[in-house]
Short mmCIF file of C-alpha atoms and ligand atoms in Angstrom, two decimals:
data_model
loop_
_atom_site.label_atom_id
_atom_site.label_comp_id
_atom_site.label_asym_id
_atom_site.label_seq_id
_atom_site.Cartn_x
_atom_site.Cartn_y
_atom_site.Cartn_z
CA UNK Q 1422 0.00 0.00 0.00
CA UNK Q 1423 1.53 3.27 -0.77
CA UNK Q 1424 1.82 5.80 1.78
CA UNK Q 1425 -1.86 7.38 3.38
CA UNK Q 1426 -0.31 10.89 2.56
CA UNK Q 1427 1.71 10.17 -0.51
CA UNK Q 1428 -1.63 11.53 -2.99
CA UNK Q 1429 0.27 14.25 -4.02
CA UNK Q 1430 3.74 13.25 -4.83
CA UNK Q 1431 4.83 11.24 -7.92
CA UNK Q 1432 8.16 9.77 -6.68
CA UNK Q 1433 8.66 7.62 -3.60
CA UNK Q 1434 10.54 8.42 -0.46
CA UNK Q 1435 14.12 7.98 0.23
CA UNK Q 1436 14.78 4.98 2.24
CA UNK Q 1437 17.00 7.43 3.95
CA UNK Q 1438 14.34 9.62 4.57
CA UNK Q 1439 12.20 7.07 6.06
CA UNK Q 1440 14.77 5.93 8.66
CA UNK Q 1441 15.36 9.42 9.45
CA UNK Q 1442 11.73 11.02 9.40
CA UNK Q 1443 9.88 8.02 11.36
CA UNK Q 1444 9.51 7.66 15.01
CA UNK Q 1445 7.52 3.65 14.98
CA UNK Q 1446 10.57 2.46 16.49
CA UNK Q 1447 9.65 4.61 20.22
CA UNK Q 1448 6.36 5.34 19.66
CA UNK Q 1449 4.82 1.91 18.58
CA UNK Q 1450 5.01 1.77 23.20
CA UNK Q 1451 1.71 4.45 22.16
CA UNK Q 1452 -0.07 1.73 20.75
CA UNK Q 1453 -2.64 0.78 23.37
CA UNK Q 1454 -3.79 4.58 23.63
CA UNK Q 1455 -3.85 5.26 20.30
CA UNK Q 1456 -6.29 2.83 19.83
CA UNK Q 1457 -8.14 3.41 22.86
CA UNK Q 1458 -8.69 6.74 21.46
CA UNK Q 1459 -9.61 5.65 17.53
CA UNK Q 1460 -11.89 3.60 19.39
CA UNK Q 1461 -14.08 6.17 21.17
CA UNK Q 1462 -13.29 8.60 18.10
CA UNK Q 1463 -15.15 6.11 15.89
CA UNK Q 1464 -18.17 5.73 18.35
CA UNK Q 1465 -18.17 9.41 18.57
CA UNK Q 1466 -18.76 9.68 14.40
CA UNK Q 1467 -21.27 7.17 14.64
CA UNK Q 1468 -23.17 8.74 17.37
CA UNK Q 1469 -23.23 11.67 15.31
CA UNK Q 1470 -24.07 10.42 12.51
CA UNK Q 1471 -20.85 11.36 10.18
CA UNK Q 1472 -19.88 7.64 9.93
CA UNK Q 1473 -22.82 4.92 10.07
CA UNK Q 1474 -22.95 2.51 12.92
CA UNK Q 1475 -22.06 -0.46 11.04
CA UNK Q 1476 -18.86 1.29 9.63
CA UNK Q 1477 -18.53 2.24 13.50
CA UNK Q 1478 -18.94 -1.35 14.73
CA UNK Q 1479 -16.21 -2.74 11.54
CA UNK Q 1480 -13.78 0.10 12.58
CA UNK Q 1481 -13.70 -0.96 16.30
CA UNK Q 1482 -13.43 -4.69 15.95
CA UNK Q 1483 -10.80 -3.88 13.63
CA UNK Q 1484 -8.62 -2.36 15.74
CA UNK Q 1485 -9.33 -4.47 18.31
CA UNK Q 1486 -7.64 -7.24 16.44
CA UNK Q 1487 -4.66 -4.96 15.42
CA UNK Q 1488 -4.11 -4.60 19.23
CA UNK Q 1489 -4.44 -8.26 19.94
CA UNK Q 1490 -2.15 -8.61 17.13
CA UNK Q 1491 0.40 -6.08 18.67
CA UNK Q 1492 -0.14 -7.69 22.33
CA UNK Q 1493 1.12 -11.12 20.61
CA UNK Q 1494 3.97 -9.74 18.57
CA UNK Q 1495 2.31 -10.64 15.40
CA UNK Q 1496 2.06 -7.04 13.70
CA UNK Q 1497 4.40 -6.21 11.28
CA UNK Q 1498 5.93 -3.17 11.89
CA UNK Q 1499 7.07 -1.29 8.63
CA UNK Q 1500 9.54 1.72 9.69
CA UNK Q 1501 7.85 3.50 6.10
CA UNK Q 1502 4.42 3.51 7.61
CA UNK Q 1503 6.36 6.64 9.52
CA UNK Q 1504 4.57 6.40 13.31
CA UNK Q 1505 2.19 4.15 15.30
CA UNK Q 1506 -0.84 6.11 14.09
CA UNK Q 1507 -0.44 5.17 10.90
CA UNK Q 1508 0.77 1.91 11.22
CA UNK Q 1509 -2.16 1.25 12.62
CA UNK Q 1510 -4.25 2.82 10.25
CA UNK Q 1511 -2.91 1.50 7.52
CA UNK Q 1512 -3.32 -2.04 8.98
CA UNK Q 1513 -6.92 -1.51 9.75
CA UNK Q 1514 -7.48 -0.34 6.09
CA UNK Q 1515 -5.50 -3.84 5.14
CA UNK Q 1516 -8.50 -5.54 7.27
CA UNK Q 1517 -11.78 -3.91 6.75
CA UNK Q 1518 -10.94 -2.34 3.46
CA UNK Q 1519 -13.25 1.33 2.07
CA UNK Q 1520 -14.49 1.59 5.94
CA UNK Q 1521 -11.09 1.74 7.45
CA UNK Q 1522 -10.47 5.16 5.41
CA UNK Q 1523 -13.37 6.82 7.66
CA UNK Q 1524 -11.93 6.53 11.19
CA UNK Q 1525 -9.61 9.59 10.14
CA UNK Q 1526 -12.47 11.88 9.64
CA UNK Q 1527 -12.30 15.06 11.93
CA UNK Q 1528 -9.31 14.25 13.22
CA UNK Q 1529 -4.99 14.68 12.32
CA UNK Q 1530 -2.23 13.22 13.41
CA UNK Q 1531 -1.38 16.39 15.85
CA UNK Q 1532 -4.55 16.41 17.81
CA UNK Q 1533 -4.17 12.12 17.80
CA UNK Q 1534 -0.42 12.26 18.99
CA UNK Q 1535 -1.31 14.91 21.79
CA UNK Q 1536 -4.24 12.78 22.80
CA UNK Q 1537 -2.02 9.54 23.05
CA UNK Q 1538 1.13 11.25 24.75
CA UNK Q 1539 -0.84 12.65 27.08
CA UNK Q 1540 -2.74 9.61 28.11
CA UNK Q 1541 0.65 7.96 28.31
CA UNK Q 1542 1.53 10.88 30.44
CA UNK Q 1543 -1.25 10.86 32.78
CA UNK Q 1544 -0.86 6.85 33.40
CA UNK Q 1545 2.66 7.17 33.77
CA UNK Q 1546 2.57 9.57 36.55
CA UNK Q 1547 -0.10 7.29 38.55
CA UNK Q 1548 2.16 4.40 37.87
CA UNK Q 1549 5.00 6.40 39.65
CA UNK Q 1550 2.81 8.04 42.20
CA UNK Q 1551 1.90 4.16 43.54
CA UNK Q 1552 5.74 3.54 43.67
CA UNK Q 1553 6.33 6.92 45.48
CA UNK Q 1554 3.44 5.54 47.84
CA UNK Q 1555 5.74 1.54 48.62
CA UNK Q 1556 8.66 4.15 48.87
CA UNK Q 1557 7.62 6.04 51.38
CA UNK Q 1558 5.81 3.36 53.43
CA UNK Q 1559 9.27 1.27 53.77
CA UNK Q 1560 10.88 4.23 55.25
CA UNK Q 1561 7.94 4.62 57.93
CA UNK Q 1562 8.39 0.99 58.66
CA UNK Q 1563 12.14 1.67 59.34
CA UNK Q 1564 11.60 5.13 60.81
CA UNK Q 1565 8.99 3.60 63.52
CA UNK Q 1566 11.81 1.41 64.81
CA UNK Q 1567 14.60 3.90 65.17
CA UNK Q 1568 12.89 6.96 67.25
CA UNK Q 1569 15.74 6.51 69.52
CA UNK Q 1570 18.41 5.43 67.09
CA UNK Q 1571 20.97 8.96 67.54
CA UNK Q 1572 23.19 9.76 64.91
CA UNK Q 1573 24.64 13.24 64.48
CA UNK Q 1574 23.09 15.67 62.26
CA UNK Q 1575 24.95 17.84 60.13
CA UNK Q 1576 25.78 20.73 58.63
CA UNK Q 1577 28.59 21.45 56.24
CA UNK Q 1578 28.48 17.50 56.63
CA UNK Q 1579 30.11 18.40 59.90
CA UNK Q 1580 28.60 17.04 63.00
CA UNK Q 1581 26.06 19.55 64.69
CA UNK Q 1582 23.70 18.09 66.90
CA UNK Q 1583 22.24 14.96 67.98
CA UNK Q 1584 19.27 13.95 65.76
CA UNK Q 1585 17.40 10.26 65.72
CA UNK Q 1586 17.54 8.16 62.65
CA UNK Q 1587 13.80 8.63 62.53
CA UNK Q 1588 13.91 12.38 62.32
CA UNK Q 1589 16.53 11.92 59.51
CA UNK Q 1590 14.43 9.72 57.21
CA UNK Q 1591 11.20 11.46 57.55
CA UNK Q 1592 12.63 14.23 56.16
CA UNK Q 1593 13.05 12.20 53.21
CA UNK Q 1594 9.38 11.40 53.73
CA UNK Q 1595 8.82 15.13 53.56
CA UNK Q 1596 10.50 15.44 50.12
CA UNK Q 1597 8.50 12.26 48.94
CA UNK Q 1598 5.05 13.49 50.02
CA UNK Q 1599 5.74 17.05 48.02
CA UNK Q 1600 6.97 14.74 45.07
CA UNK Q 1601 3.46 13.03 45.17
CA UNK Q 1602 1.94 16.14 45.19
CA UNK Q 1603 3.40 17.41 42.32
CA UNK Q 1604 2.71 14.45 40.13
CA UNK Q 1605 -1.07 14.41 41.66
CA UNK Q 1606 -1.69 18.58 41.17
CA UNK Q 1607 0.26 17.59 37.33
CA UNK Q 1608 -2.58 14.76 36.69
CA UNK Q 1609 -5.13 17.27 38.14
CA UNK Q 1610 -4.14 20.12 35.71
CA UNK Q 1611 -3.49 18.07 32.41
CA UNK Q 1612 -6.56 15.82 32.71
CA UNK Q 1613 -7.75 17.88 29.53
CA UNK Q 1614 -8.95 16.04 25.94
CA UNK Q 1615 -7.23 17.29 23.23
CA UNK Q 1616 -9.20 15.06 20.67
CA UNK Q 1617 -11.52 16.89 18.28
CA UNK Q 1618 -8.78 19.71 17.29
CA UNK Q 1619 -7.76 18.29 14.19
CA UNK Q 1620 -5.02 19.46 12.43
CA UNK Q 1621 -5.06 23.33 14.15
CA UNK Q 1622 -7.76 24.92 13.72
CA UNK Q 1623 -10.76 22.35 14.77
CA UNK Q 1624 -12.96 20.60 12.12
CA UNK Q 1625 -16.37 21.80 10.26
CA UNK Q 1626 -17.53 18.19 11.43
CA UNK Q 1627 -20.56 18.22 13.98
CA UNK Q 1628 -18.32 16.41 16.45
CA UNK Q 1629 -18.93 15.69 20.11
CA UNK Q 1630 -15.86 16.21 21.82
CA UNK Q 1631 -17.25 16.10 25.20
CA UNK Q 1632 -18.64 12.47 25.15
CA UNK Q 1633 -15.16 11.30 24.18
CA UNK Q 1634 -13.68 13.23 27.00
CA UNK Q 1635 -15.77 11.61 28.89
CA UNK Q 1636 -15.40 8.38 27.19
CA UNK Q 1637 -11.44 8.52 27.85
CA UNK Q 1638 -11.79 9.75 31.51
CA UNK Q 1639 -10.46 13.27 31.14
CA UNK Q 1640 -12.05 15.95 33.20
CA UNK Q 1641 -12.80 18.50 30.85
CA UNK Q 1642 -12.02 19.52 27.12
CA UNK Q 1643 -9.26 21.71 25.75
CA UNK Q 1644 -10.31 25.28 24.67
CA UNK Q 1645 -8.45 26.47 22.18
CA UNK Q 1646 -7.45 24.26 19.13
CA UNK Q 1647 -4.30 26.38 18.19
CA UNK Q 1648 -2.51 25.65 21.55
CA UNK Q 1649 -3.88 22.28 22.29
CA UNK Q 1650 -2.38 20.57 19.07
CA UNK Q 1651 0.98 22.92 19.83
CA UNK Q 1652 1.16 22.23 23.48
CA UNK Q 1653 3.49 20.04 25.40
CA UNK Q 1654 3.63 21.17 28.52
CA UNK Q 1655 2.29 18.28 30.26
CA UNK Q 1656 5.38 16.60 29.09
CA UNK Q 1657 7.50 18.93 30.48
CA UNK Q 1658 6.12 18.67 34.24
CA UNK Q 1659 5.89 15.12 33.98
CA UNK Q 1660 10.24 15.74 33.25
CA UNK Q 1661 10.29 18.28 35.98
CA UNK Q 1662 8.81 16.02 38.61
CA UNK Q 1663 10.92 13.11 37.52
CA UNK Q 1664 13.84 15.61 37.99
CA UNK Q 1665 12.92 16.67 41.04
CA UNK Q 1666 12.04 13.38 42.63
CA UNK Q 1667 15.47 12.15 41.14
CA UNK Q 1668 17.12 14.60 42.69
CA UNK Q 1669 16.01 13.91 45.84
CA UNK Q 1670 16.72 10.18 45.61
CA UNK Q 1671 19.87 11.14 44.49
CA UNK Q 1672 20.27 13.02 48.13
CA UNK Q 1673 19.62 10.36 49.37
CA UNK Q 1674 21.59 7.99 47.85
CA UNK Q 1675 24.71 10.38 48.35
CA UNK Q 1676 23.71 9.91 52.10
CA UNK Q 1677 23.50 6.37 52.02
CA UNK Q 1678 26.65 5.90 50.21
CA UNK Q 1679 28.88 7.67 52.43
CA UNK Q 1680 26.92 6.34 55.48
CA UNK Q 1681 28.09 2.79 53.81
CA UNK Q 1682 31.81 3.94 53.74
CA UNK Q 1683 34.48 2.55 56.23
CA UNK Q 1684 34.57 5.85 57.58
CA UNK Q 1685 31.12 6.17 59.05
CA UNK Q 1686 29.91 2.50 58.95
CA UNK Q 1687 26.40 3.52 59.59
CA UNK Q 1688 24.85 1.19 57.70
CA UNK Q 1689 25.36 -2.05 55.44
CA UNK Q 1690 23.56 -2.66 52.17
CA UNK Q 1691 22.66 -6.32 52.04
CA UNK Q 1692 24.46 -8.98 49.83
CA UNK Q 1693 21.34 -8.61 46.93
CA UNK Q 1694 21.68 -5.28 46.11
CA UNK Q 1695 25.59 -4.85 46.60
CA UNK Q 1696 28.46 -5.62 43.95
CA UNK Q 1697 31.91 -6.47 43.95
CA UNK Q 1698 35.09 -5.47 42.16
CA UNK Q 1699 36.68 -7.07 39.28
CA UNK Q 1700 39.71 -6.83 40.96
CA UNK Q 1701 39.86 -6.23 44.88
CA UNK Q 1702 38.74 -9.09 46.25
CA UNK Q 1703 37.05 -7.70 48.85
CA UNK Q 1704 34.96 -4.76 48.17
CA UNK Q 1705 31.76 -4.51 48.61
CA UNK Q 1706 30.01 -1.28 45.98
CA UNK Q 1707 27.43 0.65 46.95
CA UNK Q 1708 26.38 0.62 43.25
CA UNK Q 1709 23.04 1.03 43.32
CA UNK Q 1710 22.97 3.89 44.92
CA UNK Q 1711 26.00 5.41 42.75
CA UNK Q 1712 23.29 4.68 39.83
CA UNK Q 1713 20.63 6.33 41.10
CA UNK Q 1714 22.88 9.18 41.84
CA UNK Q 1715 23.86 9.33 38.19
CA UNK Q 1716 20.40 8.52 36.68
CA UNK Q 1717 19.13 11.69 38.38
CA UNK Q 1718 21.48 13.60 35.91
CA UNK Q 1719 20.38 11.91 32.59
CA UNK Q 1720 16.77 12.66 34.03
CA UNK Q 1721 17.44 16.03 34.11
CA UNK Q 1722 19.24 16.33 31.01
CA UNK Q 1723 15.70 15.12 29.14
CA UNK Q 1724 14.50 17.86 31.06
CA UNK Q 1725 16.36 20.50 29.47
CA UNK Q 1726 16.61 18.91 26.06
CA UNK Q 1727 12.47 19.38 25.85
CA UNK Q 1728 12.72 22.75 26.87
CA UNK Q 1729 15.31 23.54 24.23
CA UNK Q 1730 13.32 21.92 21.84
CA UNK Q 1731 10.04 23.51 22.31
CA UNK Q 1732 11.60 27.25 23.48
CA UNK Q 1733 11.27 28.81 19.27
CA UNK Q 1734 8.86 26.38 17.86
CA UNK Q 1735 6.00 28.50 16.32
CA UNK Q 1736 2.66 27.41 16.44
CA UNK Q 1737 1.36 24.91 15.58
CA UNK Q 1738 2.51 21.74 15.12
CA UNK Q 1739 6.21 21.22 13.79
CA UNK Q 1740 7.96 17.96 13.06
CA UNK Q 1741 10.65 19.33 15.94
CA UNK Q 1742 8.09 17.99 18.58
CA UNK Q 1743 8.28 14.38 18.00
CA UNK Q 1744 11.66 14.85 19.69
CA UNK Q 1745 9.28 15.24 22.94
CA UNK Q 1746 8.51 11.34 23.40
CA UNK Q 1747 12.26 9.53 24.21
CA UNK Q 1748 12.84 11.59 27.07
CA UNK Q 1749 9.82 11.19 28.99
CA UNK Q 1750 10.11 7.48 28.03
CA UNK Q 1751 13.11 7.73 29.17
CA UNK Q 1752 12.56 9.49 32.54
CA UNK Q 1753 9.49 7.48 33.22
CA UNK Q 1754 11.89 3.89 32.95
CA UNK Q 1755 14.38 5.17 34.89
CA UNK Q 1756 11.76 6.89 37.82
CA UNK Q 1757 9.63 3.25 38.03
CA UNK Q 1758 12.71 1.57 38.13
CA UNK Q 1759 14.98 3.88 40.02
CA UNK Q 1760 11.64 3.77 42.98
CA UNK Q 1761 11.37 0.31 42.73
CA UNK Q 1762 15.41 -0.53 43.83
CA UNK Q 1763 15.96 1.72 46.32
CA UNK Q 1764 12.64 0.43 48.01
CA UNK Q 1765 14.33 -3.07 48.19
CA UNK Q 1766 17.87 -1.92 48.83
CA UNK Q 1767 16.54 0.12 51.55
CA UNK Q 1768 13.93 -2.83 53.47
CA UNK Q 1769 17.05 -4.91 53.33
CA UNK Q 1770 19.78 -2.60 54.84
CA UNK Q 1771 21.04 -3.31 58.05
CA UNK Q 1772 21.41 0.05 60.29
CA UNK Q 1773 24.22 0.10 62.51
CA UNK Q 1774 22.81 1.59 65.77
CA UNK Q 1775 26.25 1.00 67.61
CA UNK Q 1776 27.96 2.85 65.09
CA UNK Q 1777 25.75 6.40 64.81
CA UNK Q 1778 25.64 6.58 68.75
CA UNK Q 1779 29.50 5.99 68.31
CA UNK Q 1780 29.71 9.00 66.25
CA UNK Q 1781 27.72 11.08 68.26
CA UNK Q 1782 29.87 11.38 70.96
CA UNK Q 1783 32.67 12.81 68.60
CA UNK Q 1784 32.69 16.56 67.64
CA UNK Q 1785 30.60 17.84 71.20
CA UNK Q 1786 27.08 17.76 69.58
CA UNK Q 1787 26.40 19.01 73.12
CA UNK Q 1788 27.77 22.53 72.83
CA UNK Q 1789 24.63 24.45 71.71
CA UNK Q 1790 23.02 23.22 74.63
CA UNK Q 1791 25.53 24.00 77.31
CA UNK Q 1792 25.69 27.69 75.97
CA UNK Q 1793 22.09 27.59 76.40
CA UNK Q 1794 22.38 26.58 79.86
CA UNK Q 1795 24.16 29.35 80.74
CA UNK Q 1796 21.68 31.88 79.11
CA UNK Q 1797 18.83 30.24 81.01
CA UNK Q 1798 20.04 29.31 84.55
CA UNK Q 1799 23.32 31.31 84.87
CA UNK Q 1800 22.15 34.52 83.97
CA UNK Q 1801 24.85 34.58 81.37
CA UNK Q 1802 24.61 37.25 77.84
CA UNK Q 1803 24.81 34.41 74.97
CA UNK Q 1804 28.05 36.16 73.24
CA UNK Q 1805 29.88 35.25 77.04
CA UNK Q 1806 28.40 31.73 77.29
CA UNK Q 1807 29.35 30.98 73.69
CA UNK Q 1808 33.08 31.97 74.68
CA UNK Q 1809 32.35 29.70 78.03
CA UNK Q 1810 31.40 27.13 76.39
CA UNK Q 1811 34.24 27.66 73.50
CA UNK Q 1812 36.82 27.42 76.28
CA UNK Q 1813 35.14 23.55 78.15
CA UNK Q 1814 35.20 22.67 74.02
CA UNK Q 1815 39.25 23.34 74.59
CA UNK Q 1816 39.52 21.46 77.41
CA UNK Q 1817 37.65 18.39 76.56
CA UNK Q 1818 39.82 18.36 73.14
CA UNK Q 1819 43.04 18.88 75.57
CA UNK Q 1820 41.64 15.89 77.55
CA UNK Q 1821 40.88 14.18 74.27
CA UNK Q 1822 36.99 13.74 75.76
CA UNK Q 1823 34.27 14.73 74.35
CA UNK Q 1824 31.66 17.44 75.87
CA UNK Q 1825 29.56 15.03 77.03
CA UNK Q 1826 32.12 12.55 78.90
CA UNK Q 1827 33.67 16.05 80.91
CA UNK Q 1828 33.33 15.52 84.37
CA UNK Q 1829 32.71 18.21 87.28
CA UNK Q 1830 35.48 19.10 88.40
CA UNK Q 1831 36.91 19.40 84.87
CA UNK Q 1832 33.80 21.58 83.67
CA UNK Q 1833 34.55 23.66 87.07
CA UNK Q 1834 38.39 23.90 86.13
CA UNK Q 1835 37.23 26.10 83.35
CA UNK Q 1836 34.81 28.38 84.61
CA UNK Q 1837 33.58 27.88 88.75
CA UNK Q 1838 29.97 28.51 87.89
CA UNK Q 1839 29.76 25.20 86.23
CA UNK Q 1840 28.43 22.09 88.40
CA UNK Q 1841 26.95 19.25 88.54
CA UNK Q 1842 23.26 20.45 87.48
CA UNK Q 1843 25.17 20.91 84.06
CA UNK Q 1844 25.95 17.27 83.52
CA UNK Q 1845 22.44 16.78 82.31
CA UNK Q 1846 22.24 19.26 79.75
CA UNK Q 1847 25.91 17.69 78.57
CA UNK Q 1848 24.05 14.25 77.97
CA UNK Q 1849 23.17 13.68 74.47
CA UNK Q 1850 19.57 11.99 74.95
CA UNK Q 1851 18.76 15.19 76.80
CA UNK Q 1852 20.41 17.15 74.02
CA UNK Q 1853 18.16 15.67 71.51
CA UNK Q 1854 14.76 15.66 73.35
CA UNK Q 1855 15.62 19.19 74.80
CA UNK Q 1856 14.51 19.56 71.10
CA UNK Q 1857 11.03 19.70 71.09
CA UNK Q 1858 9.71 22.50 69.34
CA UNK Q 1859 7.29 21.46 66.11
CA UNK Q 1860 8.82 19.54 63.88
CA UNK Q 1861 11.87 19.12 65.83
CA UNK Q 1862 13.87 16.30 66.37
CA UNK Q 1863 12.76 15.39 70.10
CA UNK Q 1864 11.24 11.78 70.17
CA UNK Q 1865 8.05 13.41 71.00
CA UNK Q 1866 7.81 15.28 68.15
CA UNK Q 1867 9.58 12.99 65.67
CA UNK Q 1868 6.38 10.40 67.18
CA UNK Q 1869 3.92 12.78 65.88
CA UNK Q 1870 5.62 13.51 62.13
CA UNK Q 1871 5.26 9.94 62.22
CA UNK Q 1872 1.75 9.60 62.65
CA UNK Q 1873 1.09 12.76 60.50
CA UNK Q 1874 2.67 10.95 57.63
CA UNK Q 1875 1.07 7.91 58.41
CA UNK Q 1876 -2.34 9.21 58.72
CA UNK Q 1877 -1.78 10.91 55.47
CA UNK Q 1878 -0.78 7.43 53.27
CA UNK Q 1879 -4.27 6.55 54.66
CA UNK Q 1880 -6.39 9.43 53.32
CA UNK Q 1881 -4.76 8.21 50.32
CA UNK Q 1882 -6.87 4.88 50.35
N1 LIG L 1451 5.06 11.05 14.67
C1 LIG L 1451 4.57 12.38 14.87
C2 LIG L 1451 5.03 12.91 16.25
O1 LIG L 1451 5.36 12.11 17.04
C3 LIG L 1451 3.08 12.38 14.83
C4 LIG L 1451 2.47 13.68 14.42
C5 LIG L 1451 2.73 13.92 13.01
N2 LIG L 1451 2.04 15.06 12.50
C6 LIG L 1451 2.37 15.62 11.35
N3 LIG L 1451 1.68 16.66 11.02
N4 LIG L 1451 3.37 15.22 10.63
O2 LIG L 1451 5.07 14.06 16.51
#
């Protein structure tokens, strides 16, 4: 059959051309919603009377074999039927003959591609958003265990003060929920029907393009043909949340990885999701993480490519936009996979309690809190305690101590105000739970970020 466009031209293509011009090979993943959406398109016609019923009724069943022949990988893909839409169309016109040359009435390839990307689009981002959901339940599970697990935050990855593993995770949580969000207000926004536009402009047809809105599940129809068949935004926040939520796994992961190190020894990844060296006998990579690190790059990198390919484009539909579909195929794989590994690498980590509370007791996490001390019971300006408690910091380093192991009579060696009231505020328990302000890190209140999370995974149900 020669090409559905080709009425006008007297030679054939290139076979160069065709390699270079078609995109079957990455779109032909479309296939399921572009015939979901010839589907209600040809019940629409019907309904309204531009096609009959029975040339309705042949149209469907026809491409409902084409998909079962796709599902079974018995279609023959040719790479000069250009794209999936006309693959398909072509094939249907192979199997029903005259009727199959109706289903295009009222409709183009650019309202049909929009239509099918963006229902690729909106299931992709519900796909990730359930993946988002396992994510963020493992790290409750862990969190809920380690309340009282102390490990020393940081700044300037620089001990600071005492935090709990719990507190530390659920800030992850945090990022995750906002991530959900995003993808959720995304779905919200884009849940729009582009079907029915045609080629620009709309179509003189007496269509119905609410019933096959409502036939495809969107919430409302577009309103302006012109930007509808020219817009891809929808692909570029589905990048932008992939980005983002990359780039916090990739936080993350960065954590994890030098938490894994010899130096801090916080935690072990288990034996599954570990690798090994082709020469040192016996290392043990944190690889998966290190991937995850680096897919959050290439992630955003399809990011920025869209952006640079849509930033000139005039309206409406140019040939530069079927660059838009790799990259979001792209960042979709990696974002369902990427979710799906670090869920198991984390439920199978081992967290070295030992080794945190170790740590905490190096670099006088303590500090803040004595300086405090002397503000509130001492009667002390805060520039003069913060010298104070500069000058015990000296001493415990001279005594190769930290803060927190100081006893009386050493604290009283350095200023004779100091005594054994102090010892308390030296502890680093107290020093955590002395933290209780909202959203602090005090057991209390790490207990009720907790069950604020937890009640909000429910609401989800
Ligand atoms: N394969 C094309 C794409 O992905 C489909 C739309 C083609 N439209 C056209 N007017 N040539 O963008």
């Amino acid at each position: 059959m020669p090409k559905l466009w080709s009425g006008r031209f007297s030679k054939a293509n290139s076979t160069l051309l065709d390699r270079f011009n078609a995109s079957l090979d990455f779109d032909k993943r479309l296939y399921i919603e572009d015939i979901t959406g010839s589907i209600v398109h040809a019940k629409m016609l019907a309904k309204q009377n531009i096609i009959t019923k029975e040339q309705s009724c042949r149209i469907v069943e026809g491409l409902k074999k084409i998909q079962d022949e796709i599902d079974n990988e018995k279609f023959a893909f040719d790479i000069a039927d250009e794209d999936i839409h006309m693959a398909i169309e072509k094939r249907l016109i192979e199997l029903i003959g005259e009727d199959g040359k109706k289903l295009h009435t009222a409709r183009s390839r650019n309202d049909q591609v929009a239509l099918d990307f963006r229902l690729y689009v909106l299931k992709s981002s519900t796909k990730i958003e359930e993946k988002i959901v396992l994510l963020i339940k493992t790290l409750l599970d862990i969190s809920k265990k380690h309340t009282t697990t102390m490990l020393p935050g940081m700044t300037h990855l620089q001990h600071a003060q005492p935090i709990n593993f719990a507190f530390h995770l659920l800030a992850y949580v945090s990022m995750l929920k906002r991530d959900f969000e995003r993808f959720q207000s995304s779905i919200d926004r884009n849940s729009i029907s582009p079907l029915g536009c045609a080629a620009l402009a709309g179509t003189p047809h007496d269509i119905d393009r609410e019933y096959v809105a409502k036939e495809l599940g969107f919430k409302s129809v577009s309103i302006n043909c012109l930007d509808t068949v020219s817009d891809r935004d929808f692909a570029l926040e589905i990048l932008f949340n992939i980005a983002t939520l990359m780039m916090h796994i990739s936080r993350l992961c960065e954590e994890l990885i030098i938490w894994s190190s010899s130096e801090f020894d916080f935690i072990l990844f288990s034996d599954e999701y570990s690798t090994g060296s082709s020469i040192m006998p016996q290392k043990k990579n944190p690889d998966v993480a290190e991937l995850l690190r680096g897919k959050s790059g290439r992630v955003l990198g399809n990011l920025v490519s869209l952006f640079t390919v849509l930033k000139a484009l005039p309206l409406a539909y140019n040939k530069d936009m079927q660059e838009d579909k790799e990259g979001v195929f792209d960042s979709v794989d990696t974002a369902l996979i990427s979710l799906e590994i670090l869920n198991e690498s984390l439920k199978t980590m081992s967290i070295k309690k030992e080794n945190m509370a170790k740590a905490c007791r190096v670099g006088h996490l303590s500090a803040t809190d004595l300086a405090d001390y002397l503000v509130k019971n001492l009667d002390i300006s805060f520039r003069e305690a913060h010298f104070i408690t500069g000058k015990v910091v000296a001493k415990a380093e001279e005594l190769n101590k930290d803060l927190s192991e100081l006893s009386v009579s050493e604290l009283c060696s350095v200023h004779d105000k100091l005594n054994e009231d102090v010892l308390k505020y030296l502890d680093l328990n107290h020093s955590m739970n002395a933290r209780d302000s909202y959203g602090g890190t005090s057991i209390k209140s790490t207990k009720k970020q907790l069950e604020y999370f937890e009640k909000w995974l429910n609401s989800l149900k």
